[in-house]
Tab-separated table of C-alpha atoms in Angstrom:
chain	number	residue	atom	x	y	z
A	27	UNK	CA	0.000	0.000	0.000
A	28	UNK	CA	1.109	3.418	-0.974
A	29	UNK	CA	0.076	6.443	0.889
A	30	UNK	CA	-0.331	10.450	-0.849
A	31	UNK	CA	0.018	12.833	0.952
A	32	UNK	CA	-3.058	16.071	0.380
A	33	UNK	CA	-2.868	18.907	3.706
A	34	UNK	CA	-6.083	20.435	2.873
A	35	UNK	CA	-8.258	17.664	1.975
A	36	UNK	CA	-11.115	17.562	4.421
A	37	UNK	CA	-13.596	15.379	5.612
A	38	UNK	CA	-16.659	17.209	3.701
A	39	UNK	CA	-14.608	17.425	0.542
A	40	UNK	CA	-15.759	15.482	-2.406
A	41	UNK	CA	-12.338	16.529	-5.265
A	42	UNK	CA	-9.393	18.100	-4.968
A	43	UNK	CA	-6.804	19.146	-7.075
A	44	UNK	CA	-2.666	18.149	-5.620
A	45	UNK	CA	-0.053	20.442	-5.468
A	46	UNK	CA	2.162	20.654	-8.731
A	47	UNK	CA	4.804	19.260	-7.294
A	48	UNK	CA	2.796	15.890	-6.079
A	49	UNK	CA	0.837	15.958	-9.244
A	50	UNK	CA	4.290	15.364	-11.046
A	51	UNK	CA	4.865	12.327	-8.608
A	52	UNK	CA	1.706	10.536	-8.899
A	53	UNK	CA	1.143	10.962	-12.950
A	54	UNK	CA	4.761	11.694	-14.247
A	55	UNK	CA	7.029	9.372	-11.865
A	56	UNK	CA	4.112	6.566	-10.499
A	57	UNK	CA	2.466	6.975	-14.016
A	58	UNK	CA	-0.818	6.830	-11.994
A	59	UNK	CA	-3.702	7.481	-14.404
A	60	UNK	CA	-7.310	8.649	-14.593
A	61	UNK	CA	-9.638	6.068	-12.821
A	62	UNK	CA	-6.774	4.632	-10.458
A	63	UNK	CA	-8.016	4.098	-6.943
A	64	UNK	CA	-4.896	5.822	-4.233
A	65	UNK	CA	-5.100	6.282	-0.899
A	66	UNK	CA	-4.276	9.640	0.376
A	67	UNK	CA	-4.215	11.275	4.116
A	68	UNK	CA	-4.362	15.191	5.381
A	69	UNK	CA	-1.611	14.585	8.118
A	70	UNK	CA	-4.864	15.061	11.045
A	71	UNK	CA	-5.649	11.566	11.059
A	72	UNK	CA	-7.613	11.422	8.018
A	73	UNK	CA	-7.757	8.653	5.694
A	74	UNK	CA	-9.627	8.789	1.789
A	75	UNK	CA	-9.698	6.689	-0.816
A	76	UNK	CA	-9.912	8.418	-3.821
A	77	UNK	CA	-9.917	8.191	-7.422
A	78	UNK	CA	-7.971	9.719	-10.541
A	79	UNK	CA	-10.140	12.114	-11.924
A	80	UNK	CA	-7.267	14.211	-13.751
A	81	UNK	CA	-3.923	13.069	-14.540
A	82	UNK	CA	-1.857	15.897	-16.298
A	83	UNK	CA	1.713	16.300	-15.256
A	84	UNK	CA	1.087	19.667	-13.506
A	85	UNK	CA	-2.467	18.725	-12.215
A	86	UNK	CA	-3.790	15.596	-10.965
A	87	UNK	CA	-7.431	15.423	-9.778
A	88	UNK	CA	-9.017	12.859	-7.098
A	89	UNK	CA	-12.394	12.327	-6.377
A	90	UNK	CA	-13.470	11.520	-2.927
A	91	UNK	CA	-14.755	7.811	-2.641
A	92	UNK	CA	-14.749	7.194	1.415
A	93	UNK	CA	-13.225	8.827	4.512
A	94	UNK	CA	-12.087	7.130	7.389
A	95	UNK	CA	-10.899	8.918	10.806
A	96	UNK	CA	-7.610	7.063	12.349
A	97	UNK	CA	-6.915	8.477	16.219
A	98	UNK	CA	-3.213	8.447	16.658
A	99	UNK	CA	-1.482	4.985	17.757
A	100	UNK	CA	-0.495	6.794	20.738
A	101	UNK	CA	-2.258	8.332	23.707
A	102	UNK	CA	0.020	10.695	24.520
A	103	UNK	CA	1.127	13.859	23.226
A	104	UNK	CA	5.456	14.195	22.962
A	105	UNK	CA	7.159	17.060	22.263
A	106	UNK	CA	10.344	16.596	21.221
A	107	UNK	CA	13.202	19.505	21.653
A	108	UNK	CA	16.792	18.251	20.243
A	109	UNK	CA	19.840	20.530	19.023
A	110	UNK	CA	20.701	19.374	15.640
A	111	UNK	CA	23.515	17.201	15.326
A	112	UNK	CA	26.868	18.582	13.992
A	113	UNK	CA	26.054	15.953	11.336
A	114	UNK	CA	23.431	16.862	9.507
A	115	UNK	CA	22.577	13.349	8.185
A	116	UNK	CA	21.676	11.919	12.230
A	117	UNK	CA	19.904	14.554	13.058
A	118	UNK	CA	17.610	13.898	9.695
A	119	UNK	CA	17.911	10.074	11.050
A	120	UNK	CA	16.715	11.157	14.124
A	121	UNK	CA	13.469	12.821	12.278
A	122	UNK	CA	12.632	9.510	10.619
A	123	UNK	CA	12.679	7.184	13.468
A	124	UNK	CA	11.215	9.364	15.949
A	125	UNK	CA	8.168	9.813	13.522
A	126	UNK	CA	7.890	5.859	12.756
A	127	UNK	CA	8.228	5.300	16.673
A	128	UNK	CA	5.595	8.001	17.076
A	129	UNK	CA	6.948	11.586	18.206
A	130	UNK	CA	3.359	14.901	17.803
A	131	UNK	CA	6.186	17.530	17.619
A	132	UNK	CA	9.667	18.356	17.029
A	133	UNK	CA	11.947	21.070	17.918
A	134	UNK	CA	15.316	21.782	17.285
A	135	UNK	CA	17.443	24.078	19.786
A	136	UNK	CA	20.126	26.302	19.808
A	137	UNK	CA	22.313	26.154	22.887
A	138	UNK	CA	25.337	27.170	24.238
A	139	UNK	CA	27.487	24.042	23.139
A	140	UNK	CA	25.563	23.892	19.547
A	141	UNK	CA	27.820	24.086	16.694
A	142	UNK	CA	25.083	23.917	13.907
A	143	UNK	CA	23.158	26.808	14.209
A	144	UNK	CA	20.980	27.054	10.803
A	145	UNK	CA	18.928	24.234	9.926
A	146	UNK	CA	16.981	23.451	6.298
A	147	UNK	CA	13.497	22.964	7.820
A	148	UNK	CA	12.121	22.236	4.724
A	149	UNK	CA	13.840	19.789	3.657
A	150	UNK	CA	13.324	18.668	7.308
A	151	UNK	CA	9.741	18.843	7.166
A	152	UNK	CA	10.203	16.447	3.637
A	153	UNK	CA	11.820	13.503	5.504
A	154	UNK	CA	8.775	13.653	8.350
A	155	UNK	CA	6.213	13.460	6.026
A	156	UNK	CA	7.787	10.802	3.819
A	157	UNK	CA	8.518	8.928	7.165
A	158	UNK	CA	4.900	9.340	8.287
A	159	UNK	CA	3.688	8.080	4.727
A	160	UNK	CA	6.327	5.343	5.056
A	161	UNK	CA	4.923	4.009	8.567
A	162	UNK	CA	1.460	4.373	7.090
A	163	UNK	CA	0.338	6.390	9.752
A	164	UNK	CA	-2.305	9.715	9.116
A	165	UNK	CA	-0.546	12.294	11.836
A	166	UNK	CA	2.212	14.370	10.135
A	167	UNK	CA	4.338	15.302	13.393
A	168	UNK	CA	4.541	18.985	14.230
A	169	UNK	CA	7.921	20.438	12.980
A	170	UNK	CA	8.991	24.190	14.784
A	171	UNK	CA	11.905	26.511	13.179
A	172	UNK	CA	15.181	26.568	15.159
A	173	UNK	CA	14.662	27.620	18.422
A	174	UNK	CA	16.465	29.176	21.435
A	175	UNK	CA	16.695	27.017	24.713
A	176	UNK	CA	15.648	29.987	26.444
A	177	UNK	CA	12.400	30.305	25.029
A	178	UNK	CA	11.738	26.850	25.527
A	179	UNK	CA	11.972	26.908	29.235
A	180	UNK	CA	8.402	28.419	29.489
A	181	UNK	CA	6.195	26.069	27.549
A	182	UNK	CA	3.590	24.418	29.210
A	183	UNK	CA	3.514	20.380	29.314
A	184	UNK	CA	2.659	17.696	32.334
A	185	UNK	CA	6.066	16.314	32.718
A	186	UNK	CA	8.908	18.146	31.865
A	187	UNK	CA	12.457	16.316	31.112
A	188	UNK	CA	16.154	17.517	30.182
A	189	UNK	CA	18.512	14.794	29.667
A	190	UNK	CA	21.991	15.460	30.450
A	191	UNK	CA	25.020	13.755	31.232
A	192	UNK	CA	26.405	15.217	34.341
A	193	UNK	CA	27.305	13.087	37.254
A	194	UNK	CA	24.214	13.881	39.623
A	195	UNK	CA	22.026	11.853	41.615
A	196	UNK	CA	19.114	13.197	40.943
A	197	UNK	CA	18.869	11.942	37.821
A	198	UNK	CA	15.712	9.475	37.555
A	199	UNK	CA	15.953	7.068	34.630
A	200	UNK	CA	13.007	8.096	31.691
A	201	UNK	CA	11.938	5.370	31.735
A	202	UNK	CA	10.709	5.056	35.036
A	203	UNK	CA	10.058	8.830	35.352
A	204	UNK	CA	6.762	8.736	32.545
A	205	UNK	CA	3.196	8.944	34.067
A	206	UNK	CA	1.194	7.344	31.171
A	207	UNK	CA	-1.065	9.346	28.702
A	208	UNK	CA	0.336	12.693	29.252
A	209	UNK	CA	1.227	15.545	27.664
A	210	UNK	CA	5.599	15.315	27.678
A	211	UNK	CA	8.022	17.782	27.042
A	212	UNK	CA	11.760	16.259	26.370
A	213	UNK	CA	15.188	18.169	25.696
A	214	UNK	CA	18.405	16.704	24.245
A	215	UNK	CA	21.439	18.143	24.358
A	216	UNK	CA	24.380	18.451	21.511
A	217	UNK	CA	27.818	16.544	21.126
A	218	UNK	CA	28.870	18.835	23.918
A	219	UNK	CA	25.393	18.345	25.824
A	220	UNK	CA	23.492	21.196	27.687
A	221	UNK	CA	25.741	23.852	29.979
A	222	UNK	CA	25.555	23.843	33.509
A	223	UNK	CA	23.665	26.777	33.235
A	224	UNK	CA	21.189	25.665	31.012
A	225	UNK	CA	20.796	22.607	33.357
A	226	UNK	CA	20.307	24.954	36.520
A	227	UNK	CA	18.321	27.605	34.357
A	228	UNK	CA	15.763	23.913	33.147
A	229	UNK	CA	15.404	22.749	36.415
A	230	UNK	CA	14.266	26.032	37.970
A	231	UNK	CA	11.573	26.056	35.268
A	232	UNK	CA	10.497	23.214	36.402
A	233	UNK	CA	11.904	20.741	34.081
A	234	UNK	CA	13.049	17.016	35.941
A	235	UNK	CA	16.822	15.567	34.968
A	236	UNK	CA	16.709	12.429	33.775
A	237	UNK	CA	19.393	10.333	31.925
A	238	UNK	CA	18.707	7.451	29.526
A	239	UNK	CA	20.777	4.119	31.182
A	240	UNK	CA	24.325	3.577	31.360
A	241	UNK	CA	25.904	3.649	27.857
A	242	UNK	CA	26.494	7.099	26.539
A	243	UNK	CA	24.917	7.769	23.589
A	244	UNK	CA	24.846	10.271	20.559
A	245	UNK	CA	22.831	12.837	20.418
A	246	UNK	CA	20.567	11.063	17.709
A	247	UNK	CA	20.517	7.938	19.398
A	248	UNK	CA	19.638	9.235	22.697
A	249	UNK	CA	16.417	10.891	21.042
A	250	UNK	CA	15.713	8.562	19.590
A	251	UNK	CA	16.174	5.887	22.810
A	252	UNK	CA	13.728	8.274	24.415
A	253	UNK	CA	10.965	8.789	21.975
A	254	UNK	CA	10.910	4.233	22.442
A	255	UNK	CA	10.954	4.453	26.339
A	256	UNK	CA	8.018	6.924	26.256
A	257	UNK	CA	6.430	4.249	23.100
A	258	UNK	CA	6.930	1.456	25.671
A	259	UNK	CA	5.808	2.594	28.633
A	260	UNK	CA	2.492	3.834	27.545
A	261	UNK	CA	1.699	0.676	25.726
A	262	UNK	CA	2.973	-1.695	28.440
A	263	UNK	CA	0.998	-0.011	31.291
A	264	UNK	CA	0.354	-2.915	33.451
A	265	UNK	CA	4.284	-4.244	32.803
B	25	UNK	CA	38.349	11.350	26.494
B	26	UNK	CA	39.551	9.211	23.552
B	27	UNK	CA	39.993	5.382	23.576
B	28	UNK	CA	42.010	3.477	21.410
B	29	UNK	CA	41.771	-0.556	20.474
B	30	UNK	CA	44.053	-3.131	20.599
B	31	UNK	CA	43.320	-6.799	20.385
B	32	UNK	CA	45.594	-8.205	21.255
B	33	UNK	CA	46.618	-6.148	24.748
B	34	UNK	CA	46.436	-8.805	28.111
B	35	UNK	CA	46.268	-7.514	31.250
B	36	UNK	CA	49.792	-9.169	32.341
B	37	UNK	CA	51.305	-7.196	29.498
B	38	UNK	CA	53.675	-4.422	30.280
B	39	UNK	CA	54.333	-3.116	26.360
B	40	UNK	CA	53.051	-3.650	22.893
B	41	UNK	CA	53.185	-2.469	19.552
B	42	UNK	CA	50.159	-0.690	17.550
B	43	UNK	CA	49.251	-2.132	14.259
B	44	UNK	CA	50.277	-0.072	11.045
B	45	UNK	CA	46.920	1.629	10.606
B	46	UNK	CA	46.040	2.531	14.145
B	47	UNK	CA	50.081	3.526	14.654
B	48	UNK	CA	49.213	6.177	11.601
B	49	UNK	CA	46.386	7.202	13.205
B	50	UNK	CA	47.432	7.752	16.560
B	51	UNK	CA	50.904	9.512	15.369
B	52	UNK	CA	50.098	11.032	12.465
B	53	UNK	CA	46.548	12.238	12.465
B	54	UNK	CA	46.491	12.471	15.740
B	55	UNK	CA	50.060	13.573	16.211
B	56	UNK	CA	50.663	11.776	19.602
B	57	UNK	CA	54.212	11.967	20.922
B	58	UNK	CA	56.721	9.900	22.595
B	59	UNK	CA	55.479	10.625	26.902
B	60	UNK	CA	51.593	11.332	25.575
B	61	UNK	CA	49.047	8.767	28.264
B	62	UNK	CA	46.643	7.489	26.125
B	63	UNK	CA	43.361	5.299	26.976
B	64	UNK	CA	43.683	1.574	25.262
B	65	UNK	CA	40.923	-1.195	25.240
B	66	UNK	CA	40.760	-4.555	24.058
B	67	UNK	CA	37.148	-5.157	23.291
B	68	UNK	CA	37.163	-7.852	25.887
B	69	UNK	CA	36.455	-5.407	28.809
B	70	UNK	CA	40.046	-4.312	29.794
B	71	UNK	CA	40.738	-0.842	29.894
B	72	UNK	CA	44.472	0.444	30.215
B	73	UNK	CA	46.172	3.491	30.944
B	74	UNK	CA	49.592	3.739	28.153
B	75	UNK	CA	52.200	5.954	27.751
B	76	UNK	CA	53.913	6.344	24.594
B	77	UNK	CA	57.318	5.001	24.163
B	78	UNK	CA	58.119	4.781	20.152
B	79	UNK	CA	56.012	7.496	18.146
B	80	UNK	CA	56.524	6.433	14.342
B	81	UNK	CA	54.234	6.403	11.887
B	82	UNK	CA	54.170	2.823	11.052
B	83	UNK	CA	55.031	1.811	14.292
B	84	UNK	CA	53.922	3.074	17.804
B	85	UNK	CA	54.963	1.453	20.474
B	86	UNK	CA	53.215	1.605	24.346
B	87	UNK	CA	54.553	0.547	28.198
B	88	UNK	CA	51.016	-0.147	29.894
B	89	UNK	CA	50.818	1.774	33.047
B	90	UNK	CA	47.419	0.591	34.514
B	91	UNK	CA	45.481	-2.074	33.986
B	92	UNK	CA	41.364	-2.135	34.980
B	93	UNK	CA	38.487	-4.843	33.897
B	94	UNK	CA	35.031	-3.234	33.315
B	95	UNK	CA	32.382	-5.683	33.441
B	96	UNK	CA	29.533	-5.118	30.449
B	97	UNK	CA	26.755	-2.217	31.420
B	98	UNK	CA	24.190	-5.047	30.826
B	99	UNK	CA	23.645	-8.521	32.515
B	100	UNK	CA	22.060	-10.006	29.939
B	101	UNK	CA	23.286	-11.831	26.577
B	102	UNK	CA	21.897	-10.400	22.837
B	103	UNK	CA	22.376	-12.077	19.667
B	104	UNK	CA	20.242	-10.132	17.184
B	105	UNK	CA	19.744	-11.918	13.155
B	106	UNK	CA	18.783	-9.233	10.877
B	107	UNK	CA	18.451	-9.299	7.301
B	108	UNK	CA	20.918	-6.704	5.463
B	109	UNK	CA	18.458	-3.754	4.305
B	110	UNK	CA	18.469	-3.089	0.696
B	111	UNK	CA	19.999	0.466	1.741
B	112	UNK	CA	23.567	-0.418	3.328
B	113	UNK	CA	23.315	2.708	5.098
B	114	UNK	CA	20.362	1.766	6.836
B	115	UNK	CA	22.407	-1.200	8.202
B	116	UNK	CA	25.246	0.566	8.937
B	117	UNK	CA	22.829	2.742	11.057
B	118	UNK	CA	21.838	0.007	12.844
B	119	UNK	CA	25.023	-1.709	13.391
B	120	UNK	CA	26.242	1.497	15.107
B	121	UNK	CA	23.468	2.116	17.321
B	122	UNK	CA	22.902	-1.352	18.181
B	123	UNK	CA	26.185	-1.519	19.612
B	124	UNK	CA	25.713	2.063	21.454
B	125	UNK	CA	22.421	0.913	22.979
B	126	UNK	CA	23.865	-2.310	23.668
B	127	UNK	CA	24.328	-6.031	21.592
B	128	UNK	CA	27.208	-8.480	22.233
B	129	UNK	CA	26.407	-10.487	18.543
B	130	UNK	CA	25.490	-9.640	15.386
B	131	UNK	CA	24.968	-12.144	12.457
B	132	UNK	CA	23.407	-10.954	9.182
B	133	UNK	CA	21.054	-13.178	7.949
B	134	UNK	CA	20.024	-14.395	4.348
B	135	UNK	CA	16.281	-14.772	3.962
B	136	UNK	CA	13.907	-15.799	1.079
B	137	UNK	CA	12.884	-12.014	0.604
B	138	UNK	CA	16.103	-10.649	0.931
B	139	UNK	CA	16.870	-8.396	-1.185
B	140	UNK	CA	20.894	-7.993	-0.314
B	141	UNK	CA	22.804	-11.368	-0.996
B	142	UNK	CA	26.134	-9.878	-0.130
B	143	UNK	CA	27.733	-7.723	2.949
B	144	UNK	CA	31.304	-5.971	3.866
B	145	UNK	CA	32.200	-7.541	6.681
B	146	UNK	CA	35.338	-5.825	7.091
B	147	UNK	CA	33.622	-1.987	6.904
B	148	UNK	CA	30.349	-3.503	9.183
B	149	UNK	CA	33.519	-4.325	11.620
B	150	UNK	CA	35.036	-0.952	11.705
B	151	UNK	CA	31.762	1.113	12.135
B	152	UNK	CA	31.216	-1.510	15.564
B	153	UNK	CA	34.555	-1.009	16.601
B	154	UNK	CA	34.394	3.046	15.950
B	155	UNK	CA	30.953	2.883	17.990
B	156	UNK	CA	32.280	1.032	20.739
B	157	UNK	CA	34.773	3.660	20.706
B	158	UNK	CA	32.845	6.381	20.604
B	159	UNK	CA	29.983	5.112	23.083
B	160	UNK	CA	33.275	4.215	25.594
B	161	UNK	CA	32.469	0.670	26.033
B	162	UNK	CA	35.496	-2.347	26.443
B	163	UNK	CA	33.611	-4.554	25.066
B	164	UNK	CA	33.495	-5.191	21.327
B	165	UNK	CA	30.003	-7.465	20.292
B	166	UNK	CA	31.171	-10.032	17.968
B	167	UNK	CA	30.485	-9.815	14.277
B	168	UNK	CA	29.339	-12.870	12.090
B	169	UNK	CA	29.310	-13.359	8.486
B	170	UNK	CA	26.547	-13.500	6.743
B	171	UNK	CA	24.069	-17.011	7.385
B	172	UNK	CA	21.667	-18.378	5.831
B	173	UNK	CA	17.966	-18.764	7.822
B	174	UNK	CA	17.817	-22.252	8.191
B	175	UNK	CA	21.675	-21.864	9.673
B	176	UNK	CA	20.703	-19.924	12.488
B	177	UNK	CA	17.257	-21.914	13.420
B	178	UNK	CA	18.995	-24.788	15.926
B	179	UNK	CA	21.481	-21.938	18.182
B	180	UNK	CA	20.544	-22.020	22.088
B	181	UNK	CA	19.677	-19.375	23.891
B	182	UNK	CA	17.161	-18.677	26.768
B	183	UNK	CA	14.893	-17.030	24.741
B	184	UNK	CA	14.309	-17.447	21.298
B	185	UNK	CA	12.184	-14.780	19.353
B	186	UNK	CA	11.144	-14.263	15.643
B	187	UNK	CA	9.277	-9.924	14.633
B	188	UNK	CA	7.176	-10.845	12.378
B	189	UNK	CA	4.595	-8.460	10.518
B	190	UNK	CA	2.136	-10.614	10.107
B	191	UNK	CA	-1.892	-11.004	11.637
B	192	UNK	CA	-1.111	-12.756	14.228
B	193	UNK	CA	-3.288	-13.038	17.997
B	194	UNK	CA	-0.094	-15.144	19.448
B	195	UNK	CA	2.339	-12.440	19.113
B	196	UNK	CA	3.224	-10.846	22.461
B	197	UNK	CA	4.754	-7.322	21.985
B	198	UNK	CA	8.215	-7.912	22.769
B	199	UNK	CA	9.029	-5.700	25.845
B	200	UNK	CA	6.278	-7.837	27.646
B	201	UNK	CA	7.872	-11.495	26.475
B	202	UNK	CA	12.003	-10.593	28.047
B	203	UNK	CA	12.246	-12.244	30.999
B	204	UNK	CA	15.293	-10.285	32.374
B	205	UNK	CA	19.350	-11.541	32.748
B	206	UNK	CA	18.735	-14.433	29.841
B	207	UNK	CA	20.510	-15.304	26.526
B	208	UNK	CA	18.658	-14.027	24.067
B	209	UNK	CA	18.357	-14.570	20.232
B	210	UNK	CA	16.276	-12.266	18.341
B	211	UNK	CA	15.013	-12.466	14.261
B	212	UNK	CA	14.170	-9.087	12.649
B	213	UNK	CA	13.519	-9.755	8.529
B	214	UNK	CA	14.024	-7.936	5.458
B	215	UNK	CA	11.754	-5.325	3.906
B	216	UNK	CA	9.786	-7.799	2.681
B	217	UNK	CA	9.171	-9.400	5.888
B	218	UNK	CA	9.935	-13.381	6.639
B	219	UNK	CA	8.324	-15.959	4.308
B	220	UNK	CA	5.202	-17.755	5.803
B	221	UNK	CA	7.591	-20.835	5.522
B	222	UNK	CA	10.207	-19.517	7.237
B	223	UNK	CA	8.095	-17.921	10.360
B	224	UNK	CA	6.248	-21.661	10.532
B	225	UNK	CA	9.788	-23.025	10.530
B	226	UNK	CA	11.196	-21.099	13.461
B	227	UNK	CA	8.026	-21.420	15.677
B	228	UNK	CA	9.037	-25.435	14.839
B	229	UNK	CA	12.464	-24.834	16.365
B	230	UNK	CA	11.351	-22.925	19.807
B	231	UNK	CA	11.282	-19.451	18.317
B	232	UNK	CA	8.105	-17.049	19.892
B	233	UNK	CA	6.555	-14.917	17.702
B	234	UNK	CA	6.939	-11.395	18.432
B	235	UNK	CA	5.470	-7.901	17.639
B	236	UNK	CA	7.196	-4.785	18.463
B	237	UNK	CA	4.035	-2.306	18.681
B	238	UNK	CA	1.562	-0.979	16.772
B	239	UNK	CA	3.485	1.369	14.014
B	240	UNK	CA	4.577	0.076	11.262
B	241	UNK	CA	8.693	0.219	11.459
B	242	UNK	CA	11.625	-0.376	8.868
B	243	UNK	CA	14.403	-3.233	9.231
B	244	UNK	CA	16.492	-0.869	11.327
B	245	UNK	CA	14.271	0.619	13.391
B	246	UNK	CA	12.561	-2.488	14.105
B	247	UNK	CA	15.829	-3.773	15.088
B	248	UNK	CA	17.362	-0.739	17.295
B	249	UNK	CA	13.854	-0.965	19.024
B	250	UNK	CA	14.102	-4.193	19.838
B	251	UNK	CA	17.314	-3.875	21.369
B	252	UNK	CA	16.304	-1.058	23.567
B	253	UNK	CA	13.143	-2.346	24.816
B	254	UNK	CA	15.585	-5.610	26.128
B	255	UNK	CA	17.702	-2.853	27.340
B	256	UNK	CA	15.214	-0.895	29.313
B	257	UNK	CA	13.210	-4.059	30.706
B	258	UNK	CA	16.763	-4.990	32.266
B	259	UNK	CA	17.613	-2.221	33.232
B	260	UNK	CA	14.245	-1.836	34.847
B	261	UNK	CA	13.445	-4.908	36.750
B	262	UNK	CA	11.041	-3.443	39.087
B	263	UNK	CA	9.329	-1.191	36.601
């Protein structure tokens, strides 16, 4: 099964016309053609099957056959905040898995240690969407511009995490920190991680330390590592 | 901190020479010089504290100061079988964060729906060895060459699982089935998934079918997932 990807389509909608750009994919590249079922989502859980009512290279249009609603595969709503990698390759690896493992919004940091401070968010905002298409799922994760730590520190979430890796112990593990089904809030560090500073400056704003087990990992993999603890723990509740 | 590799370094040693390539890299890319302390493993869990006595830049030479044995971060045993993706990257991604999350063997397997037939061993061994490295771990999981399914199907281990994406009520989700401080042997498939044939056979041989939640995940991430939900239920044992 092949998903297509249509933001505006809505539930009431009986045709639509797709963007040039996917037009060119489904007629020119998948050499779909008029009276071809596909299958096509809005990103907000919606599912349609449609039909080819149009195929020119520059215009393909789909009539509405049936809607379905999907709710998310997850009850819980994770925010994720991560400073890009210096590599810009694992931090896009990072965007793919966390949206296959299931991730409602990402945002990448600027902090004192960063050393990548531009990003290409739309090329970014490419690989979560073809990720989310990929995992056949019908919630296109939330992606934010490049953002300054300190105007994180005020957002509003149930439990509030930064990961570091500074000898303290205070530091709960994730895992056992999550209270199921709630609204989480989760900062990684870069290579150099988070400054003392920003650690002190998190935890007055009421964020909790937590690390994520023994090894130490990446920046990537660590996100990554969290986004599956979170997964886990809501979908094992009883384990 | 940086640590270097050696095989071949015992414990009872006092001195030892580098190989060619790691003697180039530690004098000449790294421009160590004759009195620098560097940090040495062997991959076996030793850890030792060198100084350097012969700086040349086929030939670097060390007198072992200290000697320490780690013990692994994790009590248990995990052999994971995956199927080379079609995308060598996307194995090589896995390869490096399975051994940062935490693996001790690796064997790549050959499946009816695989779509990869051949592997480079001796690059899949450097990017373990680098992520060892990196992660600071002594101990280096072991590598296999590639094996063909019905190879791997009579091993021993504790626990014996097969991801599989198909319908299936008698899957348990994975995190639920580790019983913690085993031997474990886990199957993750190609893009294709297992045959029918093959899943029947490996049920036949001890092998429980497992699922590892409800999205739909690639190869790698199936198989990084996998090794962090064995990672976290360990590491977890009251959770």
């Amino acid at each position: 099964m092949q998903l297509f990807f249509h933001s505006d389509l809505s539930k009431n909608q009986q045709q639509a016309d797709f963007s040039k750009i996917e037009s060119q994919h489904i007629v020119k590249v998948l050499r779909k053609q008029v009276g071809d079922e596909i299958e096509v989502t809005n990103g907000q859980g919606d599912w349609f099957l449609c039909k080819i009512t149009m195929a020119q290279t520059k215009r393909c249009q789909i009539e509405v056959l049936a809607h379905k609603y999907y709710p998310k595969n997850h009850q819980y709503y994770l925010h994720m905040l991560v400073a890009p990698t210096k590599s810009n390759d694992r931090f896009e690896w990072f965007l793919e898995k966390a949206t296959e493992i299931g991730v409602d919004e990402i945002t990448p940091i600027l902090t004192e240690n960063s050393e990548r401070k531009h990003i290409k968010i739309e090329r970014y905002q490419k690989i979560i969407l073809s990720a989310m298409k990929q995992s056949l799922q019908f919630h296109l994760p939330k992606l934010n511009d490049l953002t300054a730590f300190e105007n994180i520190l005020s957002i509003e979430a149930d439990q509030k995490w930064i990961a570091h890796c500074y000898e303290d112990e205070n530091r709960t593990e994730l895992f056992r920190s999550v209270n199921p089904k709630q609204n989480y809030l989760l900062c990684i560090g870069p290579e150099g991680d988070f400054s003392l500073d920003e650690v002190k400056l998190a935890l007055q704003h009421n964020f909790e330390a937590v690390s994520l087990g023994k090894n130490r990992l990446r920046t990537e993999t660590a996100a990554i590592s969290a986004c599956h603890s979170i997964a886990i723990k809501n979908s094992n509740l009883d384990a």
